[in-house]
CSV table of C-alpha atoms in Angstrom, one decimal:
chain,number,residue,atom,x,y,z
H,238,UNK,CA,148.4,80.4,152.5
H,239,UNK,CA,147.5,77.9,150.2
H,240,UNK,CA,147.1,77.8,146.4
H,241,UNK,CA,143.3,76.7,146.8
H,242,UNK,CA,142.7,79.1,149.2
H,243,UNK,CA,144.5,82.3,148.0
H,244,UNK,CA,144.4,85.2,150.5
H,245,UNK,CA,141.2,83.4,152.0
H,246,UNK,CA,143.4,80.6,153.3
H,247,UNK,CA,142.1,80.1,156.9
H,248,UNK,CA,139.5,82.9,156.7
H,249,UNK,CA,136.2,81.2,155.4
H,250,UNK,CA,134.5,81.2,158.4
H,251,UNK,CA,134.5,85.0,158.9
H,252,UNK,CA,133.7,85.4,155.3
H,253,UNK,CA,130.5,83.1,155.0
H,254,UNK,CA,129.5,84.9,158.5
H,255,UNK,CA,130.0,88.5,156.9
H,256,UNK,CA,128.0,87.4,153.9
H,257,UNK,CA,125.1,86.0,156.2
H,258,UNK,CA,124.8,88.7,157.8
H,259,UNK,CA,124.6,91.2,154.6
H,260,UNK,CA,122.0,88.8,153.4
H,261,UNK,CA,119.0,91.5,154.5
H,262,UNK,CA,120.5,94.3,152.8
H,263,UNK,CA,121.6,92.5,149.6
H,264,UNK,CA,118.2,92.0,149.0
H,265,UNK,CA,117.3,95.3,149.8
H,266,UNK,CA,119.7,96.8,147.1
H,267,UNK,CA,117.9,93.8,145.0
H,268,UNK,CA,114.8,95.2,145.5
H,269,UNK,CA,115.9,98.9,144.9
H,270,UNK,CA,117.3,97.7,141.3
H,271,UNK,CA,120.7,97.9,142.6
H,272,UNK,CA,121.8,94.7,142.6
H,273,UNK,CA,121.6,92.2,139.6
H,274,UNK,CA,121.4,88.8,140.2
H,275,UNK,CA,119.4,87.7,137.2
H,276,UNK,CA,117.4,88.4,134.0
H,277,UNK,CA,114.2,87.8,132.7
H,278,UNK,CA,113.2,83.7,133.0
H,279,UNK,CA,111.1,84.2,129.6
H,280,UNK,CA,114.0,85.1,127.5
H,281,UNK,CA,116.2,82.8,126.0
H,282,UNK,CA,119.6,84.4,126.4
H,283,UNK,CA,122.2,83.6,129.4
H,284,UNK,CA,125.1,86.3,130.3
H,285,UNK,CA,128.5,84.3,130.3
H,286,UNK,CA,130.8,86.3,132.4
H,287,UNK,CA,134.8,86.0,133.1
H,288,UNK,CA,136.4,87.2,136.3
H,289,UNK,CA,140.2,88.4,136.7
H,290,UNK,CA,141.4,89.2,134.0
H,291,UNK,CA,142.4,90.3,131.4
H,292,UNK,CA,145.3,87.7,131.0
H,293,UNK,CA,148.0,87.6,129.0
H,294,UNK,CA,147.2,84.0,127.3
H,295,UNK,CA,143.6,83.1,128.5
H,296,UNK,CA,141.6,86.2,127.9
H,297,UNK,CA,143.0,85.3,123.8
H,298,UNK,CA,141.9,82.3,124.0
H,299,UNK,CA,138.6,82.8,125.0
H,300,UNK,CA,137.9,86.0,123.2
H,301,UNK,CA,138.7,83.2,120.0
H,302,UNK,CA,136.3,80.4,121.2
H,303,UNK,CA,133.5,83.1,121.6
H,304,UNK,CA,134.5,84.7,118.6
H,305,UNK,CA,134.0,81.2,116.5
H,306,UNK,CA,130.5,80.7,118.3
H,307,UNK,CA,129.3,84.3,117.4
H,308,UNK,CA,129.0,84.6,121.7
H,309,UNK,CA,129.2,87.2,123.8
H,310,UNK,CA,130.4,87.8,127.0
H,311,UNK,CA,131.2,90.3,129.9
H,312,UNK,CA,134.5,90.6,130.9
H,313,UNK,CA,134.9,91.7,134.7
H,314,UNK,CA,138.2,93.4,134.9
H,315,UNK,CA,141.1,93.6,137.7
H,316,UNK,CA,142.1,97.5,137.7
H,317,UNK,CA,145.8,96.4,137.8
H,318,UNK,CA,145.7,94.2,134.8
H,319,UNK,CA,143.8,96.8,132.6
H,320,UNK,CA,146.9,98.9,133.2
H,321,UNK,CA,149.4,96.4,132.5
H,322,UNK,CA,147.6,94.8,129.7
H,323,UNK,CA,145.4,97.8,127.6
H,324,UNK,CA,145.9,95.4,124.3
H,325,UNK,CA,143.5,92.8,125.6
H,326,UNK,CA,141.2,95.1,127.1
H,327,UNK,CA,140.9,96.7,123.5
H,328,UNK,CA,140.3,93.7,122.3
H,329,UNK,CA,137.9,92.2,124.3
H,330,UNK,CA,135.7,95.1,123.1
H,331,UNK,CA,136.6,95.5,119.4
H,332,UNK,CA,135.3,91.7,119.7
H,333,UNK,CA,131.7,93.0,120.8
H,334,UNK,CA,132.1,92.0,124.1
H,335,UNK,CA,130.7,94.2,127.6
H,336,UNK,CA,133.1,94.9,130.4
H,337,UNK,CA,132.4,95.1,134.2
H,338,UNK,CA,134.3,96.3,137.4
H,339,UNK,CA,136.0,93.6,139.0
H,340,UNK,CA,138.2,96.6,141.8
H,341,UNK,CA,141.5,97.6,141.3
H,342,UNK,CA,143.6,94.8,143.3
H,343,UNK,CA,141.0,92.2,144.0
H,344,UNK,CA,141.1,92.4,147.5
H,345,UNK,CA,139.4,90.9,150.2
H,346,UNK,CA,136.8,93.7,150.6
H,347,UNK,CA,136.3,93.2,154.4
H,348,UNK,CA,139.6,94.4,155.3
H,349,UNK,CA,139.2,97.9,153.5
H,350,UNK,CA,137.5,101.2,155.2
H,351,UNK,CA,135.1,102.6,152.7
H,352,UNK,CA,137.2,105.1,151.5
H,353,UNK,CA,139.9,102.5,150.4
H,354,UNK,CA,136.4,100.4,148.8
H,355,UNK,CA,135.6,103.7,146.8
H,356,UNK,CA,139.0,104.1,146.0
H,357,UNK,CA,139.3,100.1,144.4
H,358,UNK,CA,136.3,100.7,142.5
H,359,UNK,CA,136.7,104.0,141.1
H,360,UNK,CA,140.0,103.8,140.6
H,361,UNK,CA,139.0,100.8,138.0
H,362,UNK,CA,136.7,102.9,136.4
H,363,UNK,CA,138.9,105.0,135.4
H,364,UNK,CA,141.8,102.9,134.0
H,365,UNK,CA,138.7,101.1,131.4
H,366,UNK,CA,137.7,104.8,130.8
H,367,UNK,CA,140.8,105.6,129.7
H,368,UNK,CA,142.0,102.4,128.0
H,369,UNK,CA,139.0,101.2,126.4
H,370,UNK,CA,137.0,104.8,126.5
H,371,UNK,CA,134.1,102.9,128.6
H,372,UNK,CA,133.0,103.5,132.1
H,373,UNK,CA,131.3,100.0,132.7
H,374,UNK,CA,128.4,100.8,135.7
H,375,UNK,CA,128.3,96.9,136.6
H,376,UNK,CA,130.9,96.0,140.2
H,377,UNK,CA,131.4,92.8,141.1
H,378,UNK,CA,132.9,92.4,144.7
H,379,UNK,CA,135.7,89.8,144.4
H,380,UNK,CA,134.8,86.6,145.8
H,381,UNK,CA,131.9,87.7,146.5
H,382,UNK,CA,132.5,88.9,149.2
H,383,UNK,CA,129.3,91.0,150.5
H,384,UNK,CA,129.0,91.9,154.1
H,385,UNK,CA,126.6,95.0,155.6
H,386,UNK,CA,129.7,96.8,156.0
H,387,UNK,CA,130.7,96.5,152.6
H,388,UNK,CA,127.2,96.7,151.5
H,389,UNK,CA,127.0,100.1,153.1
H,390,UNK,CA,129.2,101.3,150.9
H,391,UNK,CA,128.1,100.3,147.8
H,392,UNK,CA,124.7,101.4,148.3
H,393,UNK,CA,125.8,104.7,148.2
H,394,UNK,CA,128.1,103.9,145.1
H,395,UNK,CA,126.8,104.5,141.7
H,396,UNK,CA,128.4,101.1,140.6
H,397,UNK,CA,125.8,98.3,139.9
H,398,UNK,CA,126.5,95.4,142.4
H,399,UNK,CA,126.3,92.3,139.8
H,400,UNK,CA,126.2,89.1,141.2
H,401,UNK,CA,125.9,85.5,139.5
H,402,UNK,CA,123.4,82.5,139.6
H,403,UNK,CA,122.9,79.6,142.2
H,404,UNK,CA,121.8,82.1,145.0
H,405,UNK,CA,124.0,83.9,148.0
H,406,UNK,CA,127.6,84.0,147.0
H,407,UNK,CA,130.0,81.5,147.4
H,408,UNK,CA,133.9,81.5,148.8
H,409,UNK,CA,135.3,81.6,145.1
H,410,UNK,CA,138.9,80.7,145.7
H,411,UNK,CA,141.7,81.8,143.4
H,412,UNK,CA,143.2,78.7,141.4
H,413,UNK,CA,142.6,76.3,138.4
H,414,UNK,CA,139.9,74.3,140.8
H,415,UNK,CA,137.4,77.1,141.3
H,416,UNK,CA,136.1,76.9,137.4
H,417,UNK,CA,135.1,73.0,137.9
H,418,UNK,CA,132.6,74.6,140.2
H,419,UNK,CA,131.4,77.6,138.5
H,420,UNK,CA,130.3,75.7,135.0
H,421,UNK,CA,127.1,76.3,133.9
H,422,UNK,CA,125.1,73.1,134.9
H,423,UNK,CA,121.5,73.8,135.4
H,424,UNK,CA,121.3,77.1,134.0
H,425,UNK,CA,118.5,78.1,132.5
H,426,UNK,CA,116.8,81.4,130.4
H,427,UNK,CA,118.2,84.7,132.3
H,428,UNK,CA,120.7,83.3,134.1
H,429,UNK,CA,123.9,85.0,134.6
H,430,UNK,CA,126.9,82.5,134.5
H,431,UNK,CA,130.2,82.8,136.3
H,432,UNK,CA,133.8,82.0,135.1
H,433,UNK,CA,137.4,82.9,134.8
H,434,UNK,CA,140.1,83.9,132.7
H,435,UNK,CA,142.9,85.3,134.8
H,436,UNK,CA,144.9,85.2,138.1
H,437,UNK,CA,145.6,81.6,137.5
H,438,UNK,CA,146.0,78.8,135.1
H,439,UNK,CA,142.6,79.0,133.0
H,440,UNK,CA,143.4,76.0,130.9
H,441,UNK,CA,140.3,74.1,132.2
H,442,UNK,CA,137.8,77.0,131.3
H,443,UNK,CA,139.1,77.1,127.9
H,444,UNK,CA,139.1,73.6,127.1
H,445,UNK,CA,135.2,73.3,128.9
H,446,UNK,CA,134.2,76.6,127.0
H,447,UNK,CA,133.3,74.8,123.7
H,448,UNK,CA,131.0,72.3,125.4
H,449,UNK,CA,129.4,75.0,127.2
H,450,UNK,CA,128.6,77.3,124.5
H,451,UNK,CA,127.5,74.4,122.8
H,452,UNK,CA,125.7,72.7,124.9
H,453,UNK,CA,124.0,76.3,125.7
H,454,UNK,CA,123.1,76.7,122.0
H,455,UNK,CA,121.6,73.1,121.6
H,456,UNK,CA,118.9,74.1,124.2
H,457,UNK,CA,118.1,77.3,122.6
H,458,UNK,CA,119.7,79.5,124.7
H,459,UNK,CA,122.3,82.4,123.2
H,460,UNK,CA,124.9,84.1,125.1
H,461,UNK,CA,124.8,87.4,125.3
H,462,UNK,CA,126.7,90.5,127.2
H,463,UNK,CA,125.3,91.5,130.3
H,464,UNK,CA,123.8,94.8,128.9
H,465,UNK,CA,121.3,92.3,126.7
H,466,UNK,CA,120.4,90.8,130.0
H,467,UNK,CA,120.1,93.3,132.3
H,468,UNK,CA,118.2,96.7,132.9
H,469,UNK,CA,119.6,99.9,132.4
H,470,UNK,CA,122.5,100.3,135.3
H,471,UNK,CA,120.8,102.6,137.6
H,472,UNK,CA,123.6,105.6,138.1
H,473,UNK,CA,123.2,106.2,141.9
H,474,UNK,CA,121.4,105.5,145.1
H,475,UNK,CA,118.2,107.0,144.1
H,476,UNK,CA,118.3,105.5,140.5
H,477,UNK,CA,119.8,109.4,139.4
């Protein structure tokens, strides 16, 4: 393995392949109202949202820099952390901040059956249920990793797939590098923005954050928790 490359090291290839191929039925669940990409383009407000967390030193940091902005944000948490770290998890939502589903070990969903893919999600769930008294609907597959298989599965989940701008997911690598690619250039009124907070050294999202909220603000757009953004999660296949 390699530090840029995490648990991916080596297998890129077979995950841009998966993700081609579950390109059909992405936007299928897209079209259902299952999968959350983006919100309305007439609405000045942008979701920020961190991955990985929560962190011992990061997610403090940027609760802070949002805090001083009065900005909002969607924390997408990993099941493990929420257990080893309630503290933060509390106070990411004292602070007025959403949380989302980010599975219980951030694995690389390929490799799981769909009962061990149910069992990372709702194992999650339950952890922020019991820590934070919140069941968050919103899942977002770690490294966005999305193929039919996988896809299968969540289509008959009652988890919200939520997904990020720029189009079809990217290989997101674990690592300090991966944030120099996911700041918010170009974004525009509904868009929902990608960053991270944990399983690594964050330094370079918290020293970037300032100028991104900022430079958000200057052009009229406010950041908001994914809730403001988005629709109602629908609860099941059927929207039930």
């Amino acid at each position: 393995m390699t530090a840029e490359g995490g648990t991916l090291t080596g297998r890129a290839e077979e995950y841009f392949e998966g993700v081609r191929r579950g390109e059909p039925a992405q936007k299928a669940l897209t079209a259902a109202g299952r999968c959350f990409e983006h919100g309305r383009r007439d609405v000045p407000k942008v979701a920020l949202t961190f991955d990985d967390g929560p962190d011992p030193v990061f997610t403090r940091q940027v609760l802070e820099i949002l805090d001083r902005y009065g900005a909002r944000a969607t924390f997408f948490c990993v099941g493990h952390h929420v257990a080893a770290l309630p503290d933060e998890v509390r106070r990411i939502v004292a602070g007025g901040h959403g949380l989302g589903n980010h599975s219980w070990s951030h694995p690389f969903l390929f490799d799981l059956t769909p009962g061990q893919l149910r069992e990372q999600i709702d194992r999650t769930t339950e952890e922020l249920d019991r820590v934070a008294g919140t069941a968050p609907a919103w899942f977002r597959p770690p490294y966005g990793a999305l193929s039919p298989e996988v896809l299968a599965v969540l289509a008959e989940h009652p988890a919200t797939l939520t997904m990020w701008g720029r189009g079809r997911p990217r290989l997101v690598a674990a690592g300090a590098r991966a944030d120099r690619q996911d700041r918010p250039g170009g974004v525009g009124p509904g868009s929902v923005v990608l960053m991270h907070e944990g399983a690594g050294d964050r330094g370079q999202t918290v020293a970037a954050l300032p100028a991104i909220v900022e430079g958000l603000l200057a052009r009229g757009l406010e950041p908001v928790a994914l809730d403001e953004l988005a629709p109602p999660p629908r609860t099941g296949p059927e929207g039930a």
